[in-house]
């Protein structure tokens, strides 16, 4: 039995689908507070569980030989430090302890590239990089670094665990949608008047899931694996969007310093209009401060990780949005 915490989330839903296809529907146990998202359509076992309730985790992990831990709070808002630590650190501690108590054979922990210190930006970032544990790091980054420490404590106690560090996840099956998914939808609807200088490393959700399946059998115990697809600027993403949809993208590009000055006003305006803010101060920090030289050499060598071109991910994301009736008309 393969159990998944956070099965209703972006990666969790795609992972549940892949596991059901590989092992059969009755070999997958989805653990979440409610049945929702893309995975809700699957004929798999659903168990109500909360990573902040260790008793519910013990019941959910009973009989599972592998646990994929994805449940976490992802936030680019710096005012949620307490929530981030509770969900991402305490929650992971509960998962680790429940896995040990239930005799789980292997834990696959989904962390993030944000768990690493991005500096120095001119040096290759690989699994040997220091964690993002300093007071100057964003609360989300610190929470992901601290959650990995919980997993390593479990390894010291005998837990067989592997840690995955994907970069920014992109591609289809984005029902929420994610921030990058909303970015592409807004481009299509002409709701983005200007872009900002900057970019990030993006990896397809399907390639992350493929690496996770490989890590179940081939990953080294206690090892980290960075899953990166390639760094792309917002300008390049805009061009790919325009190529797929034919909708003209904004030509105005703001320098980062000006975007940061304007960001609080844009956030207030988006919230007034009932829209989720995309270019928050924290988001701009990620776009302007990310490392361009992220290495997945270890994952390629040991997990057979082979990320697809981001152009394919953008194309398939738009196709999926269209199939789900999410594109809507242009403004």
PDB file of C-alpha atoms in Angstrom:
ATOM      1  CA  UNK A   1       0.000   0.000   0.000  1.00  0.00           C
ATOM      2  CA  UNK A   2       1.258   3.462  -0.967  1.00  0.00           C
ATOM      3  CA  UNK A   3      -0.029   6.329   1.192  1.00  0.00           C
ATOM      4  CA  UNK A   4       0.035  10.002   0.170  1.00  0.00           C
ATOM      5  CA  UNK A   5      -0.366  12.962   2.504  1.00  0.00           C
ATOM      6  CA  UNK A   6      -1.675  16.021   0.697  1.00  0.00           C
ATOM      7  CA  UNK A   7      -3.172  13.886  -2.060  1.00  0.00           C
ATOM      8  CA  UNK A   8      -5.563  16.682  -3.066  1.00  0.00           C
ATOM      9  CA  UNK A   9      -2.723  19.068  -3.863  1.00  0.00           C
ATOM     10  CA  UNK A  10      -1.039  19.787  -7.187  1.00  0.00           C
ATOM     11  CA  UNK A  11       1.732  17.192  -7.111  1.00  0.00           C
ATOM     12  CA  UNK A  12      -0.225  14.820  -4.873  1.00  0.00           C
ATOM     13  CA  UNK A  13      -3.055  14.486  -7.372  1.00  0.00           C
ATOM     14  CA  UNK A  14      -0.718  13.667 -10.247  1.00  0.00           C
ATOM     15  CA  UNK A  15       1.222  11.254  -8.034  1.00  0.00           C
ATOM     16  CA  UNK A  16      -1.969   9.469  -6.968  1.00  0.00           C
ATOM     17  CA  UNK A  17      -2.937   9.060 -10.614  1.00  0.00           C
ATOM     18  CA  UNK A  18       0.503   7.673 -11.515  1.00  0.00           C
ATOM     19  CA  UNK A  19       0.544   5.237  -8.578  1.00  0.00           C
ATOM     20  CA  UNK A  20      -2.963   4.013  -9.384  1.00  0.00           C
ATOM     21  CA  UNK A  21      -1.913   3.390 -12.978  1.00  0.00           C
ATOM     22  CA  UNK A  22       1.257   1.578 -11.918  1.00  0.00           C
ATOM     23  CA  UNK A  23       0.052  -0.419  -8.914  1.00  0.00           C
ATOM     24  CA  UNK A  24      -3.736  -0.473  -9.240  1.00  0.00           C
ATOM     25  CA  UNK A  25      -6.408   1.711  -7.654  1.00  0.00           C
ATOM     26  CA  UNK A  26      -6.666  -0.385  -4.507  1.00  0.00           C
ATOM     27  CA  UNK A  27      -2.966   0.011  -3.762  1.00  0.00           C
ATOM     28  CA  UNK A  28      -3.206   3.778  -3.219  1.00  0.00           C
ATOM     29  CA  UNK A  29      -4.386   5.470  -0.028  1.00  0.00           C
ATOM     30  CA  UNK A  30      -5.008   9.202  -0.265  1.00  0.00           C
ATOM     31  CA  UNK A  31      -4.763  11.083   3.031  1.00  0.00           C
ATOM     32  CA  UNK A  32      -6.292  14.534   3.312  1.00  0.00           C
ATOM     33  CA  UNK A  33      -8.815  16.517   5.308  1.00  0.00           C
ATOM     34  CA  UNK A  34     -11.247  16.418   2.386  1.00  0.00           C
ATOM     35  CA  UNK A  35     -11.551  14.731  -0.975  1.00  0.00           C
ATOM     36  CA  UNK A  36     -11.011  17.394  -3.599  1.00  0.00           C
ATOM     37  CA  UNK A  37      -8.865  18.404  -6.551  1.00  0.00           C
ATOM     38  CA  UNK A  38      -7.932  16.300  -9.536  1.00  0.00           C
ATOM     39  CA  UNK A  39      -7.384  13.169  -7.409  1.00  0.00           C
ATOM     40  CA  UNK A  40     -10.994  13.246  -6.221  1.00  0.00           C
ATOM     41  CA  UNK A  41     -11.987  11.659  -9.539  1.00  0.00           C
ATOM     42  CA  UNK A  42      -9.826   8.587  -8.896  1.00  0.00           C
ATOM     43  CA  UNK A  43     -11.247   5.310  -7.576  1.00  0.00           C
ATOM     44  CA  UNK A  44      -8.696   5.003  -4.771  1.00  0.00           C
ATOM     45  CA  UNK A  45      -8.955   4.669  -1.001  1.00  0.00           C
ATOM     46  CA  UNK A  46      -9.502   7.973   0.801  1.00  0.00           C
ATOM     47  CA  UNK A  47      -8.709   8.412   4.482  1.00  0.00           C
ATOM     48  CA  UNK A  48      -9.330  11.574   6.473  1.00  0.00           C
ATOM     49  CA  UNK A  49      -6.070  12.584   8.088  1.00  0.00           C
ATOM     50  CA  UNK A  50      -4.377  15.675   9.462  1.00  0.00           C
ATOM     51  CA  UNK A  51      -0.596  16.033   9.690  1.00  0.00           C
ATOM     52  CA  UNK A  52      -1.130  17.997  12.910  1.00  0.00           C
ATOM     53  CA  UNK A  53      -2.963  15.003  14.425  1.00  0.00           C
ATOM     54  CA  UNK A  54      -0.475  12.175  14.903  1.00  0.00           C
ATOM     55  CA  UNK A  55      -3.182   9.739  15.948  1.00  0.00           C
ATOM     56  CA  UNK A  56      -4.942  10.190  12.607  1.00  0.00           C
ATOM     57  CA  UNK A  57      -1.612   9.623  10.845  1.00  0.00           C
ATOM     58  CA  UNK A  58      -0.979   6.369  12.696  1.00  0.00           C
ATOM     59  CA  UNK A  59      -4.365   5.122  11.555  1.00  0.00           C
ATOM     60  CA  UNK A  60      -3.743   6.306   7.990  1.00  0.00           C
ATOM     61  CA  UNK A  61      -0.250   4.766   7.781  1.00  0.00           C
ATOM     62  CA  UNK A  62      -1.316   1.352   9.099  1.00  0.00           C
ATOM     63  CA  UNK A  63      -0.355  -1.280   6.534  1.00  0.00           C
ATOM     64  CA  UNK A  64       1.438   1.193   4.248  1.00  0.00           C
ATOM     65  CA  UNK A  65       4.914   0.204   3.088  1.00  0.00           C
ATOM     66  CA  UNK A  66       5.659   3.569   1.445  1.00  0.00           C
ATOM     67  CA  UNK A  67       4.479   7.044   2.475  1.00  0.00           C
ATOM     68  CA  UNK A  68       4.772  10.039   0.154  1.00  0.00           C
ATOM     69  CA  UNK A  69       4.650  13.180   2.279  1.00  0.00           C
ATOM     70  CA  UNK A  70       3.415  16.208   0.336  1.00  0.00           C
ATOM     71  CA  UNK A  71       1.032  17.940   2.742  1.00  0.00           C
ATOM     72  CA  UNK A  72       2.463  21.369   3.490  1.00  0.00           C
ATOM     73  CA  UNK A  73       1.668  25.049   3.473  1.00  0.00           C
ATOM     74  CA  UNK A  74       3.109  26.884   0.477  1.00  0.00           C
ATOM     75  CA  UNK A  75       3.057  30.639   0.919  1.00  0.00           C
ATOM     76  CA  UNK A  76       4.875  33.608  -0.541  1.00  0.00           C
ATOM     77  CA  UNK A  77       3.419  35.876   2.145  1.00  0.00           C
ATOM     78  CA  UNK A  78       6.007  36.728   4.788  1.00  0.00           C
ATOM     79  CA  UNK A  79       3.374  37.382   7.459  1.00  0.00           C
ATOM     80  CA  UNK A  80       2.522  33.681   7.882  1.00  0.00           C
ATOM     81  CA  UNK A  81       5.710  32.539   9.608  1.00  0.00           C
ATOM     82  CA  UNK A  82       3.888  30.895  12.519  1.00  0.00           C
ATOM     83  CA  UNK A  83       1.532  28.941  10.273  1.00  0.00           C
ATOM     84  CA  UNK A  84       4.410  27.841   8.051  1.00  0.00           C
ATOM     85  CA  UNK A  85       6.401  26.469  10.962  1.00  0.00           C
ATOM     86  CA  UNK A  86       3.385  24.681  12.394  1.00  0.00           C
ATOM     87  CA  UNK A  87       2.350  23.018   9.152  1.00  0.00           C
ATOM     88  CA  UNK A  88       5.711  22.370   7.559  1.00  0.00           C
ATOM     89  CA  UNK A  89       7.894  21.583  10.564  1.00  0.00           C
ATOM     90  CA  UNK A  90       5.551  20.224  13.240  1.00  0.00           C
ATOM     91  CA  UNK A  91       3.524  18.459  10.562  1.00  0.00           C
ATOM     92  CA  UNK A  92       6.595  16.762   9.129  1.00  0.00           C
ATOM     93  CA  UNK A  93       7.735  15.764  12.630  1.00  0.00           C
ATOM     94  CA  UNK A  94       4.370  14.067  13.149  1.00  0.00           C
ATOM     95  CA  UNK A  95       4.642  12.270   9.811  1.00  0.00           C
ATOM     96  CA  UNK A  96       8.140  11.016  10.629  1.00  0.00           C
ATOM     97  CA  UNK A  97       7.154   9.784  14.090  1.00  0.00           C
ATOM     98  CA  UNK A  98       4.011   8.088  12.798  1.00  0.00           C
ATOM     99  CA  UNK A  99       5.989   6.412  10.003  1.00  0.00           C
ATOM    100  CA  UNK A 100       8.489   5.067  12.539  1.00  0.00           C
ATOM    101  CA  UNK A 101       5.731   3.809  14.825  1.00  0.00           C
ATOM    102  CA  UNK A 102       3.898   2.093  11.952  1.00  0.00           C
ATOM    103  CA  UNK A 103       6.983   0.425  10.487  1.00  0.00           C
ATOM    104  CA  UNK A 104       6.728   2.215   7.126  1.00  0.00           C
ATOM    105  CA  UNK A 105       9.417   0.824   4.809  1.00  0.00           C
ATOM    106  CA  UNK A 106      10.257   4.114   3.089  1.00  0.00           C
ATOM    107  CA  UNK A 107       9.253   7.768   3.363  1.00  0.00           C
ATOM    108  CA  UNK A 108       9.504  10.060   0.334  1.00  0.00           C
ATOM    109  CA  UNK A 109       9.539  13.626   1.641  1.00  0.00           C
ATOM    110  CA  UNK A 110       8.749  16.443  -0.789  1.00  0.00           C
ATOM    111  CA  UNK A 111      10.741  19.510   0.142  1.00  0.00           C
ATOM    112  CA  UNK A 112      11.666  22.417  -2.152  1.00  0.00           C
ATOM    113  CA  UNK A 113      14.582  24.172  -3.797  1.00  0.00           C
ATOM    114  CA  UNK A 114      13.740  26.948  -1.333  1.00  0.00           C
ATOM    115  CA  UNK A 115      15.207  24.790   1.441  1.00  0.00           C
ATOM    116  CA  UNK A 116      18.651  25.758   0.111  1.00  0.00           C
ATOM    117  CA  UNK A 117      20.469  29.062   0.429  1.00  0.00           C
ATOM    118  CA  UNK A 118      20.357  30.546  -3.080  1.00  0.00           C
ATOM    119  CA  UNK A 119      23.575  32.526  -2.563  1.00  0.00           C
ATOM    120  CA  UNK A 120      26.130  32.729  -3.995  1.00  0.00           C
ATOM    121  CA  UNK A 121      24.160  33.097  -7.204  1.00  0.00           C
ATOM    122  CA  UNK A 122      27.196  32.713  -9.451  1.00  0.00           C
ATOM    123  CA  UNK A 123      28.006  29.218  -8.165  1.00  0.00           C
ATOM    124  CA  UNK A 124      26.253  25.951  -9.004  1.00  0.00           C
ATOM    125  CA  UNK A 125      23.557  25.057  -6.502  1.00  0.00           C
ATOM    126  CA  UNK A 126      23.523  21.326  -5.767  1.00  0.00           C
ATOM    127  CA  UNK A 127      22.772  19.068  -2.812  1.00  0.00           C
ATOM    128  CA  UNK A 128      25.913  20.210  -0.978  1.00  0.00           C
ATOM    129  CA  UNK A 129      24.608  23.781  -0.615  1.00  0.00           C
ATOM    130  CA  UNK A 130      23.899  25.079   2.913  1.00  0.00           C
ATOM    131  CA  UNK A 131      20.265  25.172   4.079  1.00  0.00           C
ATOM    132  CA  UNK A 132      18.159  28.337   4.121  1.00  0.00           C
ATOM    133  CA  UNK A 133      18.158  28.483   7.905  1.00  0.00           C
ATOM    134  CA  UNK A 134      19.295  32.059   8.547  1.00  0.00           C
ATOM    135  CA  UNK A 135      17.184  34.860   9.971  1.00  0.00           C
ATOM    136  CA  UNK A 136      17.507  36.698   6.632  1.00  0.00           C
ATOM    137  CA  UNK A 137      15.788  33.896   4.730  1.00  0.00           C
ATOM    138  CA  UNK A 138      12.061  34.037   4.036  1.00  0.00           C
ATOM    139  CA  UNK A 139       9.787  32.166   6.505  1.00  0.00           C
ATOM    140  CA  UNK A 140       8.771  29.622   3.856  1.00  0.00           C
ATOM    141  CA  UNK A 141      12.396  28.839   3.003  1.00  0.00           C
ATOM    142  CA  UNK A 142      13.276  28.398   6.675  1.00  0.00           C
ATOM    143  CA  UNK A 143      10.292  26.133   7.225  1.00  0.00           C
ATOM    144  CA  UNK A 144      11.310  23.827   4.363  1.00  0.00           C
ATOM    145  CA  UNK A 145      14.904  23.643   5.609  1.00  0.00           C
ATOM    146  CA  UNK A 146      13.681  22.847   9.124  1.00  0.00           C
ATOM    147  CA  UNK A 147      11.279  20.178   7.834  1.00  0.00           C
ATOM    148  CA  UNK A 148      14.230  18.391   6.246  1.00  0.00           C
ATOM    149  CA  UNK A 149      15.941  18.362   9.626  1.00  0.00           C
ATOM    150  CA  UNK A 150      12.932  16.510  11.027  1.00  0.00           C
ATOM    151  CA  UNK A 151      13.317  13.882   8.327  1.00  0.00           C
ATOM    152  CA  UNK A 152      17.034  13.520   9.057  1.00  0.00           C
ATOM    153  CA  UNK A 153      16.283  13.003  12.741  1.00  0.00           C
ATOM    154  CA  UNK A 154      13.978  10.201  11.679  1.00  0.00           C
ATOM    155  CA  UNK A 155      16.756   8.682   9.559  1.00  0.00           C
ATOM    156  CA  UNK A 156      19.019   8.701  12.609  1.00  0.00           C
ATOM    157  CA  UNK A 157      16.331   6.696  14.421  1.00  0.00           C
ATOM    158  CA  UNK A 158      16.169   4.102  11.644  1.00  0.00           C
ATOM    159  CA  UNK A 159      13.667   5.551   9.176  1.00  0.00           C
ATOM    160  CA  UNK A 160      14.451   4.902   5.499  1.00  0.00           C
ATOM    161  CA  UNK A 161      13.713   8.261   3.887  1.00  0.00           C
ATOM    162  CA  UNK A 162      14.479  10.181   0.698  1.00  0.00           C
ATOM    163  CA  UNK A 163      14.125  13.957   0.259  1.00  0.00           C
ATOM    164  CA  UNK A 164      13.140  15.550  -3.060  1.00  0.00           C
ATOM    165  CA  UNK A 165      13.771  19.220  -3.838  1.00  0.00           C
ATOM    166  CA  UNK A 166      11.797  20.336  -6.903  1.00  0.00           C
ATOM    167  CA  UNK A 167      12.111  23.859  -8.265  1.00  0.00           C
ATOM    168  CA  UNK A 168       9.034  25.790  -9.461  1.00  0.00           C
ATOM    169  CA  UNK A 169       6.404  23.284 -10.609  1.00  0.00           C
ATOM    170  CA  UNK A 170       4.760  23.923 -13.968  1.00  0.00           C
ATOM    171  CA  UNK A 171       2.563  22.034 -16.432  1.00  0.00           C
ATOM    172  CA  UNK A 172      -0.936  20.523 -16.644  1.00  0.00           C
ATOM    173  CA  UNK A 173      -3.304  19.161 -13.948  1.00  0.00           C
ATOM    174  CA  UNK A 174      -3.319  22.547 -12.223  1.00  0.00           C
ATOM    175  CA  UNK A 175      -6.864  22.712 -10.891  1.00  0.00           C
ATOM    176  CA  UNK A 176      -6.341  25.182  -8.020  1.00  0.00           C
ATOM    177  CA  UNK A 177      -4.587  26.857  -9.968  1.00  0.00           C
ATOM    178  CA  UNK A 178      -1.026  27.474  -8.736  1.00  0.00           C
ATOM    179  CA  UNK A 179       0.610  30.904  -8.918  1.00  0.00           C
ATOM    180  CA  UNK A 180       2.365  30.034 -12.187  1.00  0.00           C
ATOM    181  CA  UNK A 181      -0.862  28.544 -13.533  1.00  0.00           C
ATOM    182  CA  UNK A 182      -2.729  31.732 -12.650  1.00  0.00           C
ATOM    183  CA  UNK A 183       0.027  33.706 -14.350  1.00  0.00           C
ATOM    184  CA  UNK A 184      -0.600  31.861 -17.615  1.00  0.00           C
ATOM    185  CA  UNK A 185      -4.375  32.232 -17.264  1.00  0.00           C
ATOM    186  CA  UNK A 186      -3.976  35.953 -16.644  1.00  0.00           C
ATOM    187  CA  UNK A 187      -1.742  36.291 -19.683  1.00  0.00           C
ATOM    188  CA  UNK A 188      -4.439  34.653 -21.803  1.00  0.00           C
ATOM    189  CA  UNK A 189      -7.116  36.924 -20.309  1.00  0.00           C
ATOM    190  CA  UNK A 190      -4.913  40.014 -20.775  1.00  0.00           C
ATOM    191  CA  UNK A 191      -5.029  40.816 -17.080  1.00  0.00           C
ATOM    192  CA  UNK A 192      -1.300  41.467 -16.724  1.00  0.00           C
ATOM    193  CA  UNK A 193      -0.464  45.006 -17.866  1.00  0.00           C
ATOM    194  CA  UNK A 194       3.296  44.602 -17.420  1.00  0.00           C
ATOM    195  CA  UNK A 195       5.908  41.978 -16.653  1.00  0.00           C
ATOM    196  CA  UNK A 196       8.870  42.266 -14.316  1.00  0.00           C
ATOM    197  CA  UNK A 197      12.512  41.513 -14.942  1.00  0.00           C
ATOM    198  CA  UNK A 198      13.462  38.162 -13.426  1.00  0.00           C
ATOM    199  CA  UNK A 199      12.676  34.500 -13.655  1.00  0.00           C
ATOM    200  CA  UNK A 200      12.892  31.125 -11.958  1.00  0.00           C
ATOM    201  CA  UNK A 201      13.812  27.508 -12.556  1.00  0.00           C
ATOM    202  CA  UNK A 202      10.780  25.498 -13.670  1.00  0.00           C
ATOM    203  CA  UNK A 203      10.172  21.742 -13.739  1.00  0.00           C
ATOM    204  CA  UNK A 204       7.168  19.830 -15.082  1.00  0.00           C
ATOM    205  CA  UNK A 205       4.877  18.250 -12.477  1.00  0.00           C
ATOM    206  CA  UNK A 206       4.915  14.975 -14.435  1.00  0.00           C
ATOM    207  CA  UNK A 207       8.714  14.822 -14.303  1.00  0.00           C
ATOM    208  CA  UNK A 208       8.660  15.459 -10.544  1.00  0.00           C
ATOM    209  CA  UNK A 209       6.237  12.565 -10.110  1.00  0.00           C
ATOM    210  CA  UNK A 210       8.350  10.278 -12.305  1.00  0.00           C
ATOM    211  CA  UNK A 211      11.368  11.076 -10.123  1.00  0.00           C
ATOM    212  CA  UNK A 212       9.345  10.344  -6.986  1.00  0.00           C
ATOM    213  CA  UNK A 213       8.368   6.913  -8.322  1.00  0.00           C
ATOM    214  CA  UNK A 214      12.011   6.224  -9.097  1.00  0.00           C
ATOM    215  CA  UNK A 215      13.071   7.441  -5.652  1.00  0.00           C
ATOM    216  CA  UNK A 216      10.778   4.874  -4.056  1.00  0.00           C
ATOM    217  CA  UNK A 217      12.966   2.090  -5.413  1.00  0.00           C
ATOM    218  CA  UNK A 218      16.302   3.684  -6.319  1.00  0.00           C
ATOM    219  CA  UNK A 219      16.827   6.672  -4.053  1.00  0.00           C
ATOM    220  CA  UNK A 220      19.551   6.500  -1.435  1.00  0.00           C
ATOM    221  CA  UNK A 221      18.371   6.506   2.167  1.00  0.00           C
ATOM    222  CA  UNK A 222      18.901   9.915   3.766  1.00  0.00           C
ATOM    223  CA  UNK A 223      19.767  11.502   0.412  1.00  0.00           C
ATOM    224  CA  UNK A 224      18.478  14.701  -1.189  1.00  0.00           C
ATOM    225  CA  UNK A 225      17.701  14.964  -4.896  1.00  0.00           C
ATOM    226  CA  UNK A 226      17.243  18.318  -6.616  1.00  0.00           C
ATOM    227  CA  UNK A 227      14.683  18.235  -9.447  1.00  0.00           C
ATOM    228  CA  UNK A 228      15.295  21.218 -11.731  1.00  0.00           C
ATOM    229  CA  UNK A 229      14.084  21.788 -15.273  1.00  0.00           C
ATOM    230  CA  UNK A 230      15.809  25.010 -16.284  1.00  0.00           C
ATOM    231  CA  UNK A 231      15.780  28.726 -15.558  1.00  0.00           C
ATOM    232  CA  UNK A 232      13.452  30.843 -17.696  1.00  0.00           C
ATOM    233  CA  UNK A 233      12.715  34.531 -17.497  1.00  0.00           C
ATOM    234  CA  UNK A 234       9.213  35.973 -17.342  1.00  0.00           C
ATOM    235  CA  UNK A 235       9.875  37.338 -20.835  1.00  0.00           C
ATOM    236  CA  UNK A 236      10.565  33.821 -22.149  1.00  0.00           C
ATOM    237  CA  UNK A 237       7.428  32.477 -20.483  1.00  0.00           C
ATOM    238  CA  UNK A 238       5.456  35.320 -22.048  1.00  0.00           C
ATOM    239  CA  UNK A 239       6.770  34.413 -25.486  1.00  0.00           C
ATOM    240  CA  UNK A 240       5.875  30.743 -25.003  1.00  0.00           C
ATOM    241  CA  UNK A 241       2.381  31.737 -23.880  1.00  0.00           C
ATOM    242  CA  UNK A 242       1.881  33.944 -26.916  1.00  0.00           C
ATOM    243  CA  UNK A 243       3.153  31.203 -29.215  1.00  0.00           C
ATOM    244  CA  UNK A 244       0.634  28.689 -27.829  1.00  0.00           C
ATOM    245  CA  UNK A 245      -2.427  30.910 -27.450  1.00  0.00           C
ATOM    246  CA  UNK A 246      -1.893  33.599 -30.078  1.00  0.00           C
ATOM    247  CA  UNK A 247      -2.905  36.187 -27.474  1.00  0.00           C
ATOM    248  CA  UNK A 248      -0.552  39.205 -27.529  1.00  0.00           C
ATOM    249  CA  UNK A 249       1.388  39.493 -24.296  1.00  0.00           C
ATOM    250  CA  UNK A 250       2.269  42.774 -22.564  1.00  0.00           C
ATOM    251  CA  UNK A 251       5.289  44.538 -23.978  1.00  0.00           C
ATOM    252  CA  UNK A 252       6.013  46.643 -20.899  1.00  0.00           C
ATOM    253  CA  UNK A 253       8.672  45.171 -18.589  1.00  0.00           C
ATOM    254  CA  UNK A 254       9.325  46.835 -15.243  1.00  0.00           C
ATOM    255  CA  UNK A 255      12.786  46.854 -13.692  1.00  0.00           C
ATOM    256  CA  UNK A 256      12.880  44.971 -10.394  1.00  0.00           C
ATOM    257  CA  UNK A 257      13.391  48.031  -8.188  1.00  0.00           C
ATOM    258  CA  UNK A 258      10.298  49.697  -9.655  1.00  0.00           C
ATOM    259  CA  UNK A 259       8.253  46.484  -9.399  1.00  0.00           C
ATOM    260  CA  UNK A 260       9.137  46.202  -5.709  1.00  0.00           C
ATOM    261  CA  UNK A 261       8.050  49.774  -5.081  1.00  0.00           C
ATOM    262  CA  UNK A 262       4.736  49.152  -6.857  1.00  0.00           C
ATOM    263  CA  UNK A 263       4.078  45.644  -5.430  1.00  0.00           C
ATOM    264  CA  UNK A 264       2.192  46.669  -2.224  1.00  0.00           C
ATOM    265  CA  UNK A 265      -0.187  48.851  -4.249  1.00  0.00           C
ATOM    266  CA  UNK A 266      -0.770  46.078  -6.794  1.00  0.00           C
ATOM    267  CA  UNK A 267      -1.489  43.581  -4.020  1.00  0.00           C
ATOM    268  CA  UNK A 268      -4.063  45.947  -2.505  1.00  0.00           C
ATOM    269  CA  UNK A 269      -5.630  46.532  -5.934  1.00  0.00           C
ATOM    270  CA  UNK A 270      -5.833  42.800  -6.724  1.00  0.00           C
ATOM    271  CA  UNK A 271      -7.445  42.049  -3.378  1.00  0.00           C
ATOM    272  CA  UNK A 272      -9.951  44.864  -3.880  1.00  0.00           C
ATOM    273  CA  UNK A 273     -10.884  43.297  -7.213  1.00  0.00           C
ATOM    274  CA  UNK A 274     -11.219  39.861  -5.614  1.00  0.00           C
ATOM    275  CA  UNK A 275      -8.174  38.484  -7.414  1.00  0.00           C
ATOM    276  CA  UNK A 276      -5.295  36.553  -5.910  1.00  0.00           C
ATOM    277  CA  UNK A 277      -2.164  38.733  -5.919  1.00  0.00           C
ATOM    278  CA  UNK A 278       0.638  37.285  -8.045  1.00  0.00           C
ATOM    279  CA  UNK A 279       3.472  39.778  -7.808  1.00  0.00           C
ATOM    280  CA  UNK A 280       3.739  40.097  -4.035  1.00  0.00           C
ATOM    281  CA  UNK A 281       6.979  41.372  -2.475  1.00  0.00           C
ATOM    282  CA  UNK A 282       7.955  37.778  -1.610  1.00  0.00           C
ATOM    283  CA  UNK A 283       7.210  36.593  -5.147  1.00  0.00           C
ATOM    284  CA  UNK A 284       9.375  39.350  -6.573  1.00  0.00           C
ATOM    285  CA  UNK A 285      12.152  38.356  -4.202  1.00  0.00           C
ATOM    286  CA  UNK A 286      11.992  34.793  -5.587  1.00  0.00           C
ATOM    287  CA  UNK A 287      11.970  36.009  -9.193  1.00  0.00           C
ATOM    288  CA  UNK A 288      14.862  38.364  -8.644  1.00  0.00           C
ATOM    289  CA  UNK A 289      16.953  36.309  -6.218  1.00  0.00           C
ATOM    290  CA  UNK A 290      16.790  32.771  -7.556  1.00  0.00           C
ATOM    291  CA  UNK A 291      19.867  30.854  -8.630  1.00  0.00           C
ATOM    292  CA  UNK A 292      20.270  30.367 -12.395  1.00  0.00           C
ATOM    293  CA  UNK A 293      22.685  27.441 -12.026  1.00  0.00           C
ATOM    294  CA  UNK A 294      20.738  24.703 -10.278  1.00  0.00           C
ATOM    295  CA  UNK A 295      22.076  21.202 -10.854  1.00  0.00           C
ATOM    296  CA  UNK A 296      20.047  17.991 -11.096  1.00  0.00           C
ATOM    297  CA  UNK A 297      23.087  15.862 -11.970  1.00  0.00           C
ATOM    298  CA  UNK A 298      22.577  13.616  -8.957  1.00  0.00           C
ATOM    299  CA  UNK A 299      18.905  12.977  -9.762  1.00  0.00           C
ATOM    300  CA  UNK A 300      19.754  12.324 -13.404  1.00  0.00           C
ATOM    301  CA  UNK A 301      22.442   9.794 -12.472  1.00  0.00           C
ATOM    302  CA  UNK A 302      20.629   7.966  -9.678  1.00  0.00           C
ATOM    303  CA  UNK A 303      16.925   8.377 -10.463  1.00  0.00           C
ATOM    304  CA  UNK A 304      17.005   8.639 -14.253  1.00  0.00           C
ATOM    305  CA  UNK A 305      15.494  12.110 -13.975  1.00  0.00           C
ATOM    306  CA  UNK A 306      14.992  13.637 -17.413  1.00  0.00           C
ATOM    307  CA  UNK A 307      13.027  16.899 -17.433  1.00  0.00           C
ATOM    308  CA  UNK A 308      11.141  17.895 -20.573  1.00  0.00           C
ATOM    309  CA  UNK A 309      11.477  21.318 -22.237  1.00  0.00           C
ATOM    310  CA  UNK A 310       9.473  24.062 -20.552  1.00  0.00           C
ATOM    311  CA  UNK A 311       7.839  24.846 -23.914  1.00  0.00           C
ATOM    312  CA  UNK A 312       6.138  21.442 -23.757  1.00  0.00           C
ATOM    313  CA  UNK A 313       4.980  22.145 -20.209  1.00  0.00           C
ATOM    314  CA  UNK A 314       3.459  25.494 -21.189  1.00  0.00           C
ATOM    315  CA  UNK A 315       1.724  23.988 -24.217  1.00  0.00           C
ATOM    316  CA  UNK A 316       0.260  21.113 -22.198  1.00  0.00           C
ATOM    317  CA  UNK A 317      -0.804  23.445 -19.385  1.00  0.00           C
ATOM    318  CA  UNK A 318      -2.878  25.520 -21.790  1.00  0.00           C
ATOM    319  CA  UNK A 319      -4.334  22.402 -23.408  1.00  0.00           C
ATOM    320  CA  UNK A 320      -5.375  21.111 -19.993  1.00  0.00           C
ATOM    321  CA  UNK A 321      -6.874  24.457 -18.968  1.00  0.00           C
ATOM    322  CA  UNK A 322      -8.892  24.457 -22.194  1.00  0.00           C
ATOM    323  CA  UNK A 323     -10.112  20.878 -21.628  1.00  0.00           C
ATOM    324  CA  UNK A 324     -11.250  21.858 -18.124  1.00  0.00           C
ATOM    325  CA  UNK A 325     -13.040  24.988 -19.345  1.00  0.00           C
ATOM    326  CA  UNK A 326     -10.732  27.225 -17.301  1.00  0.00           C
ATOM    327  CA  UNK A 327      -9.365  29.507 -20.014  1.00  0.00           C
ATOM    328  CA  UNK A 328     -12.351  31.787 -20.400  1.00  0.00           C
ATOM    329  CA  UNK A 329     -12.339  34.636 -22.885  1.00  0.00           C
ATOM    330  CA  UNK A 330      -9.761  37.321 -23.347  1.00  0.00           C
ATOM    331  CA  UNK A 331     -10.434  40.672 -21.705  1.00  0.00           C
TER     332      UNK A 331
END
